[in-house]
């Protein structure tokens, strides 16, 4: 029986496992998903790693990419009673060809987006193309829809193929299920993934133009309309407050997926864009450093994210709305079902989420005023 190529999809949590039977592997494989440095958005991590392999890391690092995707600035909230188990951010909820087209256009690169239907209709050709990319040292992004409703994971959408192995019957890709770094899938079965192949650079776009275009796009993400029960920007915090008022969390079972992930989102965008940390992470601040006319705008916006919370990271946020919610028993590190049984306490909690929504309203207004 002839051997069949097996491809390894890189883990987004934990380190990549080296297998003695591997043939080809990208050099300098590292953790692609780490809470410790606030790089919490899977697609942005995948794009950063891809850009690094394409020689664009000096210009297109994680913090620039997280501005392009809208993830780094935009709160999200899903009103559905059942978790989608996808990435809890813009790129997770809007995953698909239209969204990916925008991302690659923004950085001047061509790409080929292969849907699951196209992949399974011409599997041998696309598997060969995947093998060729890995041989060239270029990772391939996968968007996974397999078992999205049942896997116990908060990030299930975007992954990277980074190496290949020879086996007889299986494809291997990462799902972080049951603490395993990868999951076996029969190559004879349907593959519930879309694949994204980066192609040649079409336009060489200067960093200042990329940053300016990204900042111009931020009001779009912050005012993005509700889609399939998912809310974005200020509307996310208001929808969250509304759900608390009607008692959604009094008997919530899946606290992490239906509450905690959105608190993590709040903390992540607060850390990346506030007064203290924005010089390192914020794409608005980077634009201001290259074009001084945006300096005041950068400070004003950072103040609004500072109100959400300061000094996020491994040790948590120490002030702002985040800290108040923690004190009320409605945070990520300190969550209590009892906190949602008291009407008086719920009023305090919902008040903080509506305060957060007001901060996001202010960000939109500041952007619109300064981007005329």
Short mmCIF file of C-alpha atoms in Angstrom, two decimals, residues 53-208:
data_model
loop_
_atom_site.label_atom_id
_atom_site.label_comp_id
_atom_site.label_asym_id
_atom_site.label_seq_id
_atom_site.Cartn_x
_atom_site.Cartn_y
_atom_site.Cartn_z
CA UNK A 53 7.79 33.55 6.47
CA UNK A 54 7.14 35.92 3.56
CA UNK A 55 9.76 38.37 4.84
CA UNK A 56 7.28 41.04 5.98
CA UNK A 57 7.75 40.77 9.75
CA UNK A 58 9.41 44.18 10.15
CA UNK A 59 6.34 45.88 8.72
CA UNK A 60 3.42 43.53 9.34
CA UNK A 61 3.75 42.35 12.92
CA UNK A 62 0.93 41.14 15.15
CA UNK A 63 -0.06 44.60 16.38
CA UNK A 64 -0.44 46.02 12.88
CA UNK A 65 -2.38 42.96 11.78
CA UNK A 66 -4.73 43.12 14.77
CA UNK A 67 -5.64 46.62 13.65
CA UNK A 68 -6.26 45.47 10.09
CA UNK A 69 -8.55 42.67 11.24
CA UNK A 70 -10.50 44.93 13.60
CA UNK A 71 -9.93 42.43 16.41
CA UNK A 72 -7.76 44.70 18.50
CA UNK A 73 -10.35 47.43 18.96
CA UNK A 74 -13.77 45.87 18.63
CA UNK A 75 -15.79 44.32 21.48
CA UNK A 76 -18.01 41.37 20.54
CA UNK A 77 -20.88 39.57 22.22
CA UNK A 78 -23.03 36.63 21.17
CA UNK A 79 -26.63 36.58 22.45
CA UNK A 80 -27.14 32.95 21.45
CA UNK A 81 -27.79 30.52 24.28
CA UNK A 82 -25.37 28.00 22.75
CA UNK A 83 -21.71 28.72 22.12
CA UNK A 84 -20.38 28.90 18.56
CA UNK A 85 -16.98 27.78 19.89
CA UNK A 86 -15.27 29.98 17.31
CA UNK A 87 -12.69 32.72 17.84
CA UNK A 88 -14.40 35.28 20.09
CA UNK A 89 -13.56 38.30 17.91
CA UNK A 90 -14.34 39.95 14.59
CA UNK A 91 -12.28 37.46 12.57
CA UNK A 92 -14.01 34.51 14.23
CA UNK A 93 -17.56 35.67 13.71
CA UNK A 94 -16.97 37.01 10.18
CA UNK A 95 -14.67 34.20 9.00
CA UNK A 96 -15.00 33.54 5.28
CA UNK A 97 -13.85 34.59 1.83
CA UNK A 98 -15.16 38.19 1.91
CA UNK A 99 -13.38 38.94 5.15
CA UNK A 100 -10.14 37.27 4.03
CA UNK A 101 -10.25 39.16 0.70
CA UNK A 102 -10.28 42.43 2.63
CA UNK A 103 -7.34 41.39 4.83
CA UNK A 104 -5.07 40.42 1.94
CA UNK A 105 -6.08 43.46 -0.13
CA UNK A 106 -5.12 45.66 2.83
CA UNK A 107 -1.54 44.40 2.78
CA UNK A 108 -1.12 44.19 -1.00
CA UNK A 109 -0.97 40.40 -1.31
CA UNK A 110 -2.85 38.08 -3.58
CA UNK A 111 -4.28 34.86 -2.24
CA UNK A 112 -6.34 31.82 -3.18
CA UNK A 113 -9.32 31.03 -0.98
CA UNK A 114 -10.46 27.42 -1.30
CA UNK A 115 -13.81 26.53 0.23
CA UNK A 116 -14.49 23.17 1.80
CA UNK A 117 -16.68 22.28 -1.18
CA UNK A 118 -13.93 23.15 -3.67
CA UNK A 119 -11.33 21.33 -1.60
CA UNK A 120 -13.29 18.10 -1.42
CA UNK A 121 -14.27 18.26 -5.10
CA UNK A 122 -10.61 18.38 -6.18
CA UNK A 123 -8.84 17.05 -3.11
CA UNK A 124 -5.73 15.59 -4.74
CA UNK A 125 -4.85 18.89 -6.44
CA UNK A 126 -5.22 20.98 -3.32
CA UNK A 127 -3.39 18.50 -1.12
CA UNK A 128 -0.51 18.63 -3.60
CA UNK A 129 -0.61 22.43 -3.49
CA UNK A 130 -0.51 22.30 0.30
CA UNK A 131 2.50 19.99 0.12
CA UNK A 132 4.24 22.34 -2.31
CA UNK A 133 3.70 25.31 0.01
CA UNK A 134 5.09 23.45 2.99
CA UNK A 135 8.10 22.40 0.89
CA UNK A 136 8.66 26.10 0.09
CA UNK A 137 8.43 27.06 3.74
CA UNK A 138 5.15 28.96 3.40
CA UNK A 139 2.43 28.03 5.92
CA UNK A 140 -1.18 27.65 4.83
CA UNK A 141 -4.04 29.02 6.91
CA UNK A 142 -7.01 26.74 7.57
CA UNK A 143 -10.46 27.81 8.71
CA UNK A 144 -12.03 24.90 10.53
CA UNK A 145 -15.75 24.29 10.89
CA UNK A 146 -15.46 20.72 12.17
CA UNK A 147 -17.36 19.96 15.40
CA UNK A 148 -17.58 23.65 16.19
CA UNK A 149 -20.57 23.22 18.44
CA UNK A 150 -19.18 20.44 20.63
CA UNK A 151 -15.44 20.96 21.09
CA UNK A 152 -14.48 22.39 24.46
CA UNK A 153 -12.35 25.23 23.14
CA UNK A 154 -12.67 28.99 22.89
CA UNK A 155 -10.57 29.30 19.72
CA UNK A 156 -11.53 26.84 17.00
CA UNK A 157 -11.57 28.81 13.77
CA UNK A 158 -8.09 29.55 12.44
CA UNK A 159 -5.03 27.32 12.31
CA UNK A 160 -1.80 26.90 10.36
CA UNK A 161 -0.45 23.94 8.40
CA UNK A 162 3.26 24.01 9.08
CA UNK A 163 4.68 20.54 8.43
CA UNK A 164 4.06 17.22 6.73
CA UNK A 165 4.50 13.56 7.56
CA UNK A 166 4.02 10.31 5.69
CA UNK A 167 1.33 8.00 6.97
CA UNK A 168 -1.04 5.64 5.21
CA UNK A 169 -4.53 6.73 6.09
CA UNK A 170 -4.80 10.01 7.92
CA UNK A 171 -4.51 13.76 7.80
CA UNK A 172 -3.45 15.30 11.06
CA UNK A 173 -4.53 18.73 12.27
CA UNK A 174 -4.65 20.55 15.57
CA UNK A 175 -7.85 21.08 17.53
CA UNK A 176 -6.66 21.33 21.15
CA UNK A 177 -9.34 18.88 22.18
CA UNK A 178 -8.87 16.81 25.36
CA UNK A 179 -5.47 18.46 25.87
CA UNK A 180 -4.11 16.95 22.65
CA UNK A 181 -2.21 19.28 20.32
CA UNK A 182 -3.53 17.68 17.16
CA UNK A 183 -6.37 15.52 15.97
CA UNK A 184 -6.48 12.79 13.34
CA UNK A 185 -8.84 12.98 10.40
CA UNK A 186 -9.24 10.32 7.74
CA UNK A 187 -8.08 11.62 4.37
CA UNK A 188 -10.89 9.62 2.79
CA UNK A 189 -13.52 11.65 4.63
CA UNK A 190 -14.81 15.11 3.84
CA UNK A 191 -12.54 17.90 5.12
CA UNK A 192 -14.55 20.57 6.96
CA UNK A 193 -12.05 23.34 6.37
CA UNK A 194 -11.43 26.24 4.03
CA UNK A 195 -7.80 26.78 3.03
CA UNK A 196 -6.03 30.08 2.36
CA UNK A 197 -2.92 30.12 0.16
CA UNK A 198 -0.90 33.33 0.10
CA UNK A 199 0.16 34.28 -3.43
CA UNK A 200 2.56 36.89 -4.85
CA UNK A 201 2.64 40.47 -3.63
CA UNK A 202 0.53 42.66 -5.91
CA UNK A 203 1.19 46.10 -4.42
CA UNK A 204 3.95 47.34 -2.14
CA UNK A 205 1.99 49.47 0.33
CA UNK A 206 3.96 51.74 2.65
CA UNK A 207 3.46 51.14 6.38
CA UNK A 208 2.08 54.64 6.95
#
